[in-house]
CSV table of C-alpha atoms in Angstrom, one decimal:
chain,number,residue,atom,x,y,z
A,704,MET,CA,-5.5,21.9,-9.3
A,705,GLY,CA,-2.0,20.4,-9.7
A,706,GLY,CA,-0.8,16.9,-9.0
A,707,LEU,CA,1.2,14.0,-10.4
A,708,TRP,CA,-1.3,13.0,-13.1
A,709,ARG,CA,-2.1,16.6,-14.0
A,710,ASN,CA,1.6,17.2,-14.7
A,711,ILE,CA,1.8,14.0,-16.7
A,712,LYS,CA,-1.2,15.1,-18.8
A,713,TRP,CA,0.6,18.4,-19.6
A,714,LEU,CA,3.8,16.6,-20.4
A,715,SER,CA,2.1,14.1,-22.7
A,716,ALA,CA,0.1,16.9,-24.4
A,717,SER,CA,3.3,18.6,-25.2
A,718,VAL,CA,4.0,16.1,-28.0
A,719,TRP,CA,1.4,18.1,-30.0
A,720,ILE,CA,3.9,20.9,-30.2
A,721,LEU,CA,5.4,19.0,-33.1
A,722,PHE,CA,2.0,19.4,-34.9
A,723,PHE,CA,2.7,23.1,-35.1
A,724,ILE,CA,6.5,23.3,-35.6
A,725,ALA,CA,7.3,20.2,-37.7
A,726,PRO,CA,6.1,21.7,-41.0
A,727,TYR,CA,8.7,24.5,-40.7
A,728,LEU,CA,11.6,22.2,-40.5
A,729,ARG,CA,13.6,22.0,-43.7
A,730,TRP,CA,15.6,19.2,-45.4
A,731,GLY,CA,17.8,20.6,-48.1
A,732,ASP,CA,15.7,22.8,-50.4
A,733,ARG,CA,12.3,21.4,-49.3
A,734,GLN,CA,10.1,20.8,-46.3
A,735,ALA,CA,11.4,18.0,-44.1
A,736,ILE,CA,8.0,16.3,-43.8
A,737,LEU,CA,5.5,17.1,-46.6
A,738,PHE,CA,2.5,15.0,-47.8
A,739,ASP,CA,2.3,16.4,-51.3
A,740,ILE,CA,-1.0,15.0,-52.4
A,741,PRO,CA,-1.4,16.9,-55.7
A,742,ASN,CA,2.0,15.4,-56.9
A,743,ARG,CA,1.3,12.1,-55.1
A,744,GLN,CA,4.5,12.2,-53.1
A,745,PHE,CA,5.2,11.9,-49.4
A,746,HIS,CA,8.5,13.4,-48.4
A,747,ILE,CA,9.9,12.3,-45.0
A,748,LEU,CA,13.4,13.6,-44.5
A,749,ASN,CA,15.5,12.1,-47.3
A,750,THR,CA,12.9,9.5,-48.2
A,751,THR,CA,10.3,10.0,-50.9
A,752,ILE,CA,7.3,7.6,-50.9
A,753,LEU,CA,5.2,7.4,-54.0
A,754,PRO,CA,1.8,5.7,-54.6
A,755,GLN,CA,3.6,2.5,-55.5
A,756,ASP,CA,4.9,2.3,-51.9
A,757,PHE,CA,1.6,3.1,-50.2
A,758,TRP,CA,1.4,-0.5,-49.0
A,759,MET,CA,3.7,0.6,-46.2
A,760,LEU,CA,1.0,3.2,-45.1
A,761,SER,CA,-1.4,0.3,-44.6
A,762,LEU,CA,1.1,-1.4,-42.3
A,763,LEU,CA,1.6,1.9,-40.4
A,764,LEU,CA,-2.1,2.3,-39.9
A,765,LEU,CA,-2.4,-1.3,-38.8
A,766,PHE,CA,0.4,-0.7,-36.3
A,767,PHE,CA,-1.2,2.4,-34.8
A,768,ALA,CA,-4.6,0.7,-34.7
A,769,LEU,CA,-3.2,-2.2,-32.7
A,770,LEU,CA,-1.2,0.2,-30.5
A,771,LEU,CA,-4.5,1.9,-29.6
A,772,ALA,CA,-6.0,-1.5,-28.9
A,773,VAL,CA,-3.2,-2.8,-26.7
A,774,SER,CA,-2.9,0.5,-24.8
A,775,THR,CA,-6.6,0.3,-24.1
A,776,ALA,CA,-6.3,-3.4,-23.0
A,777,LEU,CA,-3.5,-2.5,-20.6
A,778,ALA,CA,-4.5,0.9,-19.3
A,779,GLY,CA,-8.0,1.8,-20.5
A,780,ARG,CA,-8.7,5.0,-22.4
A,781,ILE,CA,-5.2,6.3,-21.8
A,782,TYR,CA,-5.1,7.8,-25.3
A,783,CYS,CA,-8.3,9.8,-24.6
A,784,GLY,CA,-6.9,11.0,-21.3
A,785,TYR,CA,-3.4,12.0,-22.3
A,786,PHE,CA,-2.9,12.3,-26.0
A,787,CYS,CA,-6.2,12.9,-27.8
A,788,PHE,CA,-6.3,16.2,-29.6
A,789,GLN,CA,-9.8,16.9,-28.3
A,790,THR,CA,-8.6,16.4,-24.7
A,791,VAL,CA,-5.5,18.5,-25.3
A,792,TRP,CA,-7.2,21.4,-27.0
A,793,THR,CA,-10.0,21.4,-24.4
A,794,ASP,CA,-7.3,21.5,-21.6
A,795,VAL,CA,-5.7,24.5,-23.2
A,796,PHE,CA,-9.0,26.3,-23.6
A,797,THR,CA,-10.0,25.5,-20.0
A,798,TRP,CA,-6.6,26.7,-18.8
A,799,LEU,CA,-7.3,30.0,-20.6
A,800,ASP,CA,-10.7,30.2,-18.9
A,801,GLU,CA,-9.1,29.9,-15.5
A,802,LYS,CA,-6.3,32.4,-16.2
A,803,LEU,CA,-8.7,35.1,-17.6
A,804,GLU,CA,-12.0,34.5,-15.8
A,805,GLY,CA,-10.9,32.6,-12.6
A,806,THR,CA,-12.2,29.5,-10.9
A,807,PRO,CA,-15.6,27.9,-11.9
A,808,PRO,CA,-17.6,29.9,-9.2
A,809,LYS,CA,-16.0,33.2,-10.5
A,810,ARG,CA,-16.8,32.3,-14.1
A,811,ARG,CA,-20.4,31.6,-13.3
A,812,LYS,CA,-20.6,34.9,-11.4
A,813,LEU,CA,-19.1,36.7,-14.4
A,814,ASP,CA,-21.5,35.1,-16.8
A,815,LYS,CA,-24.5,36.3,-14.7
A,816,ALA,CA,-23.0,39.8,-14.3
A,817,LYS,CA,-24.2,42.7,-16.4
A,818,LEU,CA,-22.2,43.6,-19.4
A,819,ASP,CA,-19.7,46.3,-18.6
A,820,PHE,CA,-16.3,47.3,-20.0
A,821,ALA,CA,-14.4,44.9,-17.7
A,822,LYS,CA,-16.6,41.9,-18.6
A,823,PHE,CA,-16.4,42.8,-22.3
A,824,ARG,CA,-12.6,43.1,-22.2
A,825,ILE,CA,-12.2,39.7,-20.5
A,826,LYS,CA,-14.7,37.9,-22.8
A,827,PHE,CA,-13.3,39.6,-25.9
A,828,THR,CA,-9.7,38.7,-25.0
A,829,LYS,CA,-10.7,35.0,-24.3
A,830,HIS,CA,-12.6,34.5,-27.5
A,831,LEU,CA,-9.9,36.3,-29.6
A,832,ILE,CA,-7.3,33.9,-28.2
A,833,TRP,CA,-9.6,31.0,-28.8
A,834,LEU,CA,-10.0,32.1,-32.4
A,835,LEU,CA,-6.3,32.7,-33.0
A,836,ILE,CA,-5.5,29.1,-31.7
A,837,SER,CA,-8.3,27.7,-33.9
A,838,VAL,CA,-6.9,29.5,-37.0
A,839,LEU,CA,-3.4,28.5,-36.2
A,840,THR,CA,-4.6,24.9,-35.9
A,841,GLY,CA,-6.2,25.0,-39.3
A,842,ILE,CA,-3.1,26.5,-40.9
A,843,SER,CA,-0.8,24.0,-39.2
A,844,PHE,CA,-2.8,21.1,-40.5
A,845,VAL,CA,-2.7,22.4,-44.1
A,846,ALA,CA,1.0,23.0,-43.8
A,847,TRP,CA,1.6,19.3,-43.6
A,848,PHE,CA,0.3,19.1,-47.2
A,849,TYR,CA,1.4,22.4,-48.5
A,850,ASP,CA,4.9,24.0,-48.1
A,851,ALA,CA,4.6,26.0,-44.9
A,852,PHE,CA,6.4,29.1,-46.0
A,853,ASP,CA,4.6,29.1,-49.4
A,854,LEU,CA,1.3,28.6,-47.6
A,855,TRP,CA,1.7,31.7,-45.4
A,856,SER,CA,2.7,33.8,-48.5
A,857,ASP,CA,-0.2,32.4,-50.5
A,858,ILE,CA,-2.7,33.0,-47.7
A,859,PHE,CA,-1.9,36.7,-47.4
A,860,SER,CA,-1.7,37.2,-51.2
A,861,LEU,CA,-5.0,35.3,-51.6
A,862,GLN,CA,-3.3,32.7,-53.9
A,863,ALA,CA,-3.7,29.6,-51.6
A,864,GLY,CA,-6.7,28.1,-53.4
A,865,SER,CA,-10.2,27.2,-52.3
A,866,THR,CA,-9.2,23.8,-50.9
A,867,ALA,CA,-6.6,25.4,-48.6
A,868,TYR,CA,-9.0,28.2,-47.5
A,869,GLY,CA,-11.8,25.7,-47.0
A,870,THR,CA,-9.7,23.3,-44.9
A,871,ILE,CA,-8.5,26.1,-42.7
A,872,ALA,CA,-12.0,27.4,-42.2
A,873,LEU,CA,-13.3,23.9,-41.4
A,874,PHE,CA,-10.6,23.3,-38.8
A,875,THR,CA,-11.0,26.8,-37.3
A,876,VAL,CA,-14.7,26.4,-36.8
A,877,GLY,CA,-14.3,22.8,-35.6
A,878,THR,CA,-11.6,23.7,-33.0
A,879,TYR,CA,-13.5,26.8,-31.8
A,880,VAL,CA,-16.7,24.9,-31.3
A,881,LEU,CA,-15.4,21.5,-30.1
A,882,ALA,CA,-12.7,22.8,-27.7
A,883,GLY,CA,-14.5,26.0,-26.7
A,884,TYR,CA,-18.1,24.9,-26.3
A,885,MET,CA,-18.7,21.2,-26.7
A,886,ARG,CA,-15.5,20.1,-24.9
A,887,GLU,CA,-16.1,16.7,-23.1
A,888,GLN,CA,-19.5,16.4,-24.7
A,889,ALA,CA,-17.7,15.6,-27.9
A,890,CYS,CA,-16.4,12.5,-26.2
A,891,PHE,CA,-19.9,11.4,-25.3
A,892,TRP,CA,-21.8,12.2,-28.5
A,893,LEU,CA,-19.3,12.3,-31.3
A,894,CYS,CA,-16.4,9.9,-30.5
A,895,PRO,CA,-17.1,6.2,-31.2
A,896,TYR,CA,-14.1,5.1,-29.1
A,897,ALA,CA,-16.1,5.3,-25.8
A,898,ARG,CA,-18.6,2.8,-27.2
A,899,ILE,CA,-16.1,0.2,-28.3
A,900,GLN,CA,-13.7,0.4,-25.4
A,901,GLY,CA,-15.8,-2.1,-23.4
A,902,VAL,CA,-14.7,-5.0,-25.7
A,903,MET,CA,-11.0,-4.0,-25.2
A,904,VAL,CA,-10.8,-3.9,-21.4
A,905,ASP,CA,-11.0,-6.8,-19.0
A,906,ASN,CA,-10.4,-7.5,-15.3
A,907,THR,CA,-6.6,-7.1,-15.7
A,908,THR,CA,-6.8,-3.6,-17.2
A,909,LEU,CA,-5.3,-0.8,-15.1
A,910,VAL,CA,-7.9,2.0,-14.8
A,911,PRO,CA,-8.6,4.7,-12.2
A,912,THR,CA,-10.4,2.7,-9.5
A,913,TYR,CA,-12.1,3.5,-6.2
A,914,ASP,CA,-11.1,1.1,-3.4
A,915,PHE,CA,-14.6,0.5,-2.1
A,916,LYS,CA,-13.4,-1.8,0.7
A,917,ARG,CA,-11.3,0.9,2.2
A,918,GLY,CA,-13.6,3.8,1.4
A,919,GLU,CA,-17.0,2.5,2.5
A,920,PRO,CA,-19.1,3.3,4.3
A,921,ARG,CA,-18.6,7.0,3.4
A,922,GLY,CA,-19.0,9.6,6.1
A,923,ARG,CA,-18.3,13.2,6.9
A,924,ILE,CA,-15.5,14.1,9.3
A,925,VAL,CA,-16.9,14.5,12.9
A,926,LYS,CA,-15.1,17.2,14.8
A,927,GLY,CA,-13.2,15.9,17.8
A,928,GLN,CA,-13.6,12.2,16.8
A,929,SER,CA,-10.4,10.2,16.9
A,930,GLU,CA,-9.3,7.6,14.4
A,931,ASP,CA,-10.1,4.8,16.8
A,932,GLU,CA,-13.6,6.0,17.3
A,933,ARG,CA,-14.3,6.4,13.6
A,934,THR,CA,-16.8,3.9,12.1
A,935,THR,CA,-16.7,5.1,8.5
A,936,GLY,CA,-14.3,4.4,5.7
A,937,ASP,CA,-11.7,6.7,4.4
A,938,CYS,CA,-14.0,8.4,1.9
A,939,VAL,CA,-15.4,11.6,3.4
A,940,ASP,CA,-17.8,12.2,0.5
A,941,CYS,CA,-16.1,15.5,-0.4
A,942,LYS,CA,-17.0,14.9,-4.1
A,943,GLN,CA,-13.7,16.5,-5.2
A,944,CYS,CA,-13.2,13.5,-7.5
A,945,ILE,CA,-16.4,14.4,-9.3
A,946,ALA,CA,-15.6,18.1,-9.4
A,947,VAL,CA,-12.3,17.6,-11.2
A,948,CYS,CA,-13.5,14.9,-13.6
A,949,PRO,CA,-13.7,16.4,-17.2
A,950,THR,CA,-16.8,14.4,-17.9
A,951,GLY,CA,-18.4,14.5,-14.4
A,952,VAL,CA,-18.0,10.8,-13.7
A,953,ASP,CA,-18.4,9.6,-10.1
A,954,ILE,CA,-15.6,7.1,-10.1
A,955,ARG,CA,-17.0,5.6,-6.8
A,956,HIS,CA,-19.7,4.0,-8.9
A,957,GLY,CA,-17.2,2.0,-10.9
A,958,GLN,CA,-16.0,2.3,-14.5
A,959,GLN,CA,-18.3,4.2,-16.7
A,960,GLU,CA,-18.6,5.2,-20.4
A,961,GLY,CA,-17.5,8.8,-19.6
A,962,CYS,CA,-14.2,7.9,-17.9
A,963,ILE,CA,-11.2,8.9,-20.0
A,964,THR,CA,-8.7,7.5,-17.4
A,965,CYS,CA,-7.0,10.9,-17.1
A,966,GLY,CA,-6.2,10.3,-13.4
A,967,LEU,CA,-7.3,13.8,-12.2
A,968,CYS,CA,-9.6,12.1,-9.7
A,969,ILE,CA,-6.6,10.4,-8.2
A,970,ASP,CA,-4.8,13.8,-7.7
A,971,ALA,CA,-7.9,15.3,-6.1
A,972,CYS,CA,-8.4,12.3,-3.7
A,973,ASP,CA,-4.7,12.1,-2.8
A,974,LEU,CA,-4.7,15.8,-1.9
A,975,VAL,CA,-7.7,15.3,0.4
A,976,MET,CA,-6.2,12.2,2.0
A,977,GLU,CA,-2.9,14.1,2.6
A,978,LYS,CA,-4.8,16.9,4.4
A,979,LEU,CA,-6.6,14.4,6.6
A,980,ASP,CA,-3.3,12.5,7.3
A,981,ARG,CA,-4.7,9.3,5.7
A,982,PRO,CA,-2.9,7.0,3.3
A,983,LYS,CA,-3.1,8.0,-0.4
A,984,GLY,CA,-4.4,5.6,-3.0
A,985,LEU,CA,-8.1,5.5,-2.1
A,986,ILE,CA,-8.5,6.2,-5.8
A,987,ARG,CA,-5.6,4.7,-7.9
A,988,TYR,CA,-4.7,3.0,-11.1
A,989,GLU,CA,-5.6,-0.6,-10.3
A,990,SER,CA,-7.1,-3.7,-12.0
A,991,LEU,CA,-10.4,-5.1,-10.9
A,992,ASP,CA,-8.7,-8.5,-10.2
A,993,VAL,CA,-6.2,-7.0,-7.8
A,994,LEU,CA,-8.8,-4.8,-6.2
A,995,GLU,CA,-10.8,-7.9,-5.4
A,996,GLY,CA,-7.8,-9.7,-4.0
A,997,GLY,CA,-6.9,-11.6,-7.1
A,998,GLU,CA,-3.6,-12.2,-8.8
A,999,ASN,CA,-1.7,-9.4,-10.4
A,1000,ARG,CA,-1.0,-11.0,-13.8
A,1001,PRO,CA,2.3,-9.9,-15.4
A,1002,LEU,CA,2.1,-8.6,-19.0
A,1003,LEU,CA,3.9,-11.7,-20.4
A,1004,LYS,CA,1.1,-13.9,-19.0
A,1005,ARG,CA,-1.6,-12.1,-21.0
A,1006,PRO,CA,-2.3,-13.8,-24.3
A,1007,ARG,CA,-3.7,-10.7,-26.0
A,1008,VAL,CA,-0.4,-8.9,-25.3
A,1009,TRP,CA,1.5,-11.6,-27.2
A,1010,VAL,CA,-1.0,-11.5,-30.1
A,1011,TYR,CA,-1.0,-7.7,-30.4
A,1012,GLY,CA,2.8,-7.7,-30.0
A,1013,LEU,CA,3.4,-10.2,-32.7
A,1014,ILE,CA,1.2,-8.4,-35.2
A,1015,MET,CA,2.7,-5.0,-34.4
A,1016,SER,CA,6.2,-6.5,-34.7
A,1017,ALA,CA,5.3,-7.9,-38.1
A,1018,ALA,CA,3.9,-4.5,-39.3
A,1019,LEU,CA,7.0,-2.7,-38.1
A,1020,ALA,CA,9.2,-5.3,-39.8
A,1021,GLY,CA,7.3,-4.9,-43.1
A,1022,ILE,CA,7.7,-1.1,-42.9
A,1023,GLY,CA,11.4,-1.4,-42.1
A,1024,TYR,CA,11.9,-3.8,-45.0
A,1025,GLY,CA,10.0,-1.5,-47.4
A,1026,LEU,CA,12.0,1.6,-46.3
A,1027,SER,CA,15.3,-0.4,-46.7
A,1028,MET,CA,14.3,-1.4,-50.2
A,1029,LEU,CA,13.3,2.1,-51.4
A,1030,ASP,CA,15.5,3.3,-54.2
A,1031,ALA,CA,15.6,6.8,-55.8
A,1032,LEU,CA,15.3,5.1,-59.1
A,1033,GLU,CA,13.2,2.0,-59.7
A,1034,LEU,CA,13.0,0.0,-62.8
A,1035,LYS,CA,10.3,-2.3,-64.0
A,1036,VAL,CA,10.6,-4.5,-67.1
A,1037,ILE,CA,7.7,-6.0,-69.0
A,1038,HIS,CA,8.5,-8.5,-71.7
A,1039,ALA,CA,6.4,-8.4,-74.9
A,1040,ARG,CA,4.0,-11.4,-75.3
A,1041,GLN,CA,3.3,-11.2,-79.0
A,1042,PRO,CA,5.6,-12.2,-80.4
A,1043,LEU,CA,7.9,-13.6,-77.7
A,1044,PHE,CA,10.9,-13.3,-80.1
A,1045,VAL,CA,11.7,-12.4,-83.6
A,1046,LEU,CA,14.4,-14.0,-85.8
A,1047,LEU,CA,16.3,-11.3,-87.7
A,1048,SER,CA,17.8,-11.7,-91.2
A,1049,ASN,CA,21.4,-11.7,-89.7
A,1050,GLY,CA,20.5,-14.7,-87.6
A,1051,SER,CA,20.1,-12.8,-84.3
A,1052,ILE,CA,17.1,-13.2,-82.0
A,1053,GLN,CA,15.3,-10.1,-80.9
A,1054,ASN,CA,13.1,-9.6,-77.8
A,1055,LYS,CA,11.0,-6.5,-77.1
A,1056,TYR,CA,10.7,-5.0,-73.7
A,1057,THR,CA,8.8,-2.1,-72.1
A,1058,LEU,CA,11.0,-0.4,-69.4
A,1059,LYS,CA,9.3,1.8,-66.8
A,1060,VAL,CA,11.6,4.1,-64.9
A,1061,LEU,CA,10.2,5.5,-61.6
A,1062,ASN,CA,12.1,8.6,-60.5
A,1063,LYS,CA,11.6,9.4,-56.8
A,1064,MET,CA,13.9,12.4,-56.8
A,1065,THR,CA,12.9,16.0,-56.8
A,1066,LYS,CA,14.2,16.8,-60.3
A,1067,ASP,CA,14.0,15.4,-63.8
A,1068,VAL,CA,17.1,13.2,-64.3
A,1069,PRO,CA,18.8,12.0,-67.6
A,1070,VAL,CA,19.2,8.2,-67.1
A,1071,LYS,CA,21.4,5.6,-68.8
A,1072,ILE,CA,20.0,2.1,-69.3
A,1073,THR,CA,22.2,-0.9,-69.8
A,1074,ALA,CA,21.6,-4.7,-70.0
A,1075,THR,CA,23.8,-7.7,-69.3
A,1076,GLY,CA,23.2,-11.3,-70.3
A,1077,PRO,CA,24.3,-13.6,-73.1
A,1078,GLU,CA,27.5,-12.9,-74.9
A,1079,GLY,CA,27.0,-10.5,-77.9
A,1080,LEU,CA,23.9,-8.8,-76.4
A,1081,ILE,CA,23.0,-5.5,-78.1
A,1082,LEU,CA,20.5,-3.0,-76.5
A,1083,VAL,CA,18.6,-0.9,-79.0
A,1084,ASP,CA,16.6,2.4,-78.5
A,1085,ALA,CA,17.8,2.9,-74.9
A,1086,ASP,CA,19.4,6.3,-75.3
A,1087,GLY,CA,18.2,9.8,-74.6
A,1088,ILE,CA,15.8,8.9,-71.7
A,1089,THR,CA,14.9,11.6,-69.1
A,1090,ALA,CA,13.1,10.3,-66.1
A,1091,LYS,CA,10.4,12.8,-64.9
A,1092,HIS,CA,10.5,13.4,-61.2
A,1093,GLY,CA,7.8,11.7,-59.2
A,1094,LYS,CA,6.5,9.9,-62.3
A,1095,VAL,CA,7.0,6.7,-64.3
A,1096,THR,CA,8.7,7.2,-67.6
A,1097,PRO,CA,8.1,4.4,-70.1
A,1098,ARG,CA,10.4,3.4,-72.9
A,1099,THR,CA,10.3,0.5,-75.4
A,1100,VAL,CA,13.6,-1.1,-76.1
A,1101,PHE,CA,14.9,-4.1,-78.1
A,1102,VAL,CA,17.5,-6.6,-77.1
A,1103,ARG,CA,19.4,-8.7,-79.8
A,1104,VAL,CA,21.5,-11.7,-79.2
A,1105,PRO,CA,23.2,-14.0,-81.8
A,1106,LYS,CA,21.3,-17.3,-81.9
A,1107,SER,CA,24.5,-19.2,-81.6
A,1108,ASN,CA,25.1,-17.7,-78.2
A,1109,LEU,CA,21.9,-18.9,-76.7
A,1110,LYS,CA,22.2,-22.0,-74.6
A,1111,GLY,CA,18.5,-22.6,-74.0
A,1112,GLU,CA,14.9,-21.3,-74.5
A,1113,ASN,CA,15.1,-18.9,-71.5
A,1114,THR,CA,18.2,-17.0,-70.6
A,1115,PRO,CA,18.5,-14.6,-67.6
A,1116,ILE,CA,19.1,-10.9,-68.4
A,1117,ILE,CA,19.6,-8.0,-66.1
A,1118,PHE,CA,18.6,-4.4,-66.9
A,1119,GLN,CA,20.2,-1.5,-65.0
A,1120,VAL,CA,19.2,2.2,-64.8
A,1121,GLU,CA,21.6,4.9,-63.7
A,1122,GLY,CA,21.0,8.5,-62.8
A,1123,GLU,CA,22.7,11.4,-61.0
A,1124,GLU,CA,21.4,14.2,-58.8
A,1125,ASP,CA,23.6,16.7,-57.1
A,1126,GLY,CA,26.7,14.7,-57.6
A,1127,GLU,CA,25.3,11.5,-56.2
A,1128,MET,CA,24.8,8.4,-58.4
A,1129,PHE,CA,21.6,6.3,-58.1
A,1130,VAL,CA,21.2,2.9,-59.6
A,1131,GLY,CA,18.2,0.6,-60.0
A,1132,THR,CA,18.2,-3.0,-61.4
A,1133,ARG,CA,15.7,-5.5,-62.5
A,1134,LYS,CA,16.0,-9.1,-63.6
A,1135,SER,CA,14.2,-10.4,-66.6
A,1136,VAL,CA,14.5,-13.2,-69.2
A,1137,PHE,CA,15.5,-13.4,-72.9
A,1138,ILE,CA,13.4,-15.9,-74.8
A,1139,GLY,CA,14.7,-17.8,-77.9
A,1140,PRO,CA,13.6,-20.7,-80.0
A,1141,LYS,CA,13.4,-24.3,-78.6
A,1142,TYR,CA,16.4,-26.5,-79.3
């Protein structure tokens, strides 16, 4: 059955195409998006995120958690109905059922029929396609963590490793069973979201709602009866809303745990109303407040929208700040504590530092370290450093300054690291302090 909300469901489900094709997009000589867990590197286009930057991942998870909460507060389980992978894969498997086996009555008839070549061919074709989709789902998931082209090569050459094969097998079985057999039962028995949604919705939440004032009392159509003679509501008790509901909910009994707010009941009811030449919207997206004649509160008058919005904005701002501050080369400077300084025989003051160079590039890079500060500053043991890619390279260096050039006990000093990759120069700086004797 088609309809506005059915089409919207297919349109929203199409975002999952990126799940399958994104791992094959390239950026230079590597995969555009690659979560390289063995090497502890996340590559997103030209940005490489290392474990030191994973605090941004926490903010990203916070943002999506609040996005789920605010979408539920505004429109119920809209994620379940339009974006959830379980819903999307179940829709695809159900669509295959209809194309290969026909409508539900035909499918039931086929299941009861004796096994012959025609039935075997249909069933074999269906389950083969189910299996191929399940295997492709598993491979696509692993490809986000394993170079996609290398993955295919290693799979067929049996070089992929037990972790890759195990993950593919797990997703294959999971997809085949959950989308092929359990389907909406997974929403009832496995997903915790249905249980916690009750604390997220309120009387202002837009959800598929049956207009009981207009629909009741229900009654079948009486042949030859005019609209003026009718004593029943607009609901003709056709039960089409129940038939199309993925979880079998009767929306006329109000909001229930099984409702995933997909809107298919709205399409079914609107089609019946159109055939009966009655106004559409007997079942529609509406809040309980409006349905009962209350005020339709705008979004900006809902406190939770402001609270969620502020927290989400702060999370996005933090992520933006973190990305803007990412450097291909990062430098950390640790001043030695014991001793804080050493007086040399020539009258100079010497400080000891441990420099840690973090190389976020894809290759090992020779780097040059310099320091600026008091006049006469000399940097010792800072030559010949090669920063390993994706790792922290430590080096102990010494800084010497003539005592006469020091103006106080603590003097600012700036370290700088420079490296070059593919003709592009990268620089990282770090402020520190040079410590001398008290005056």
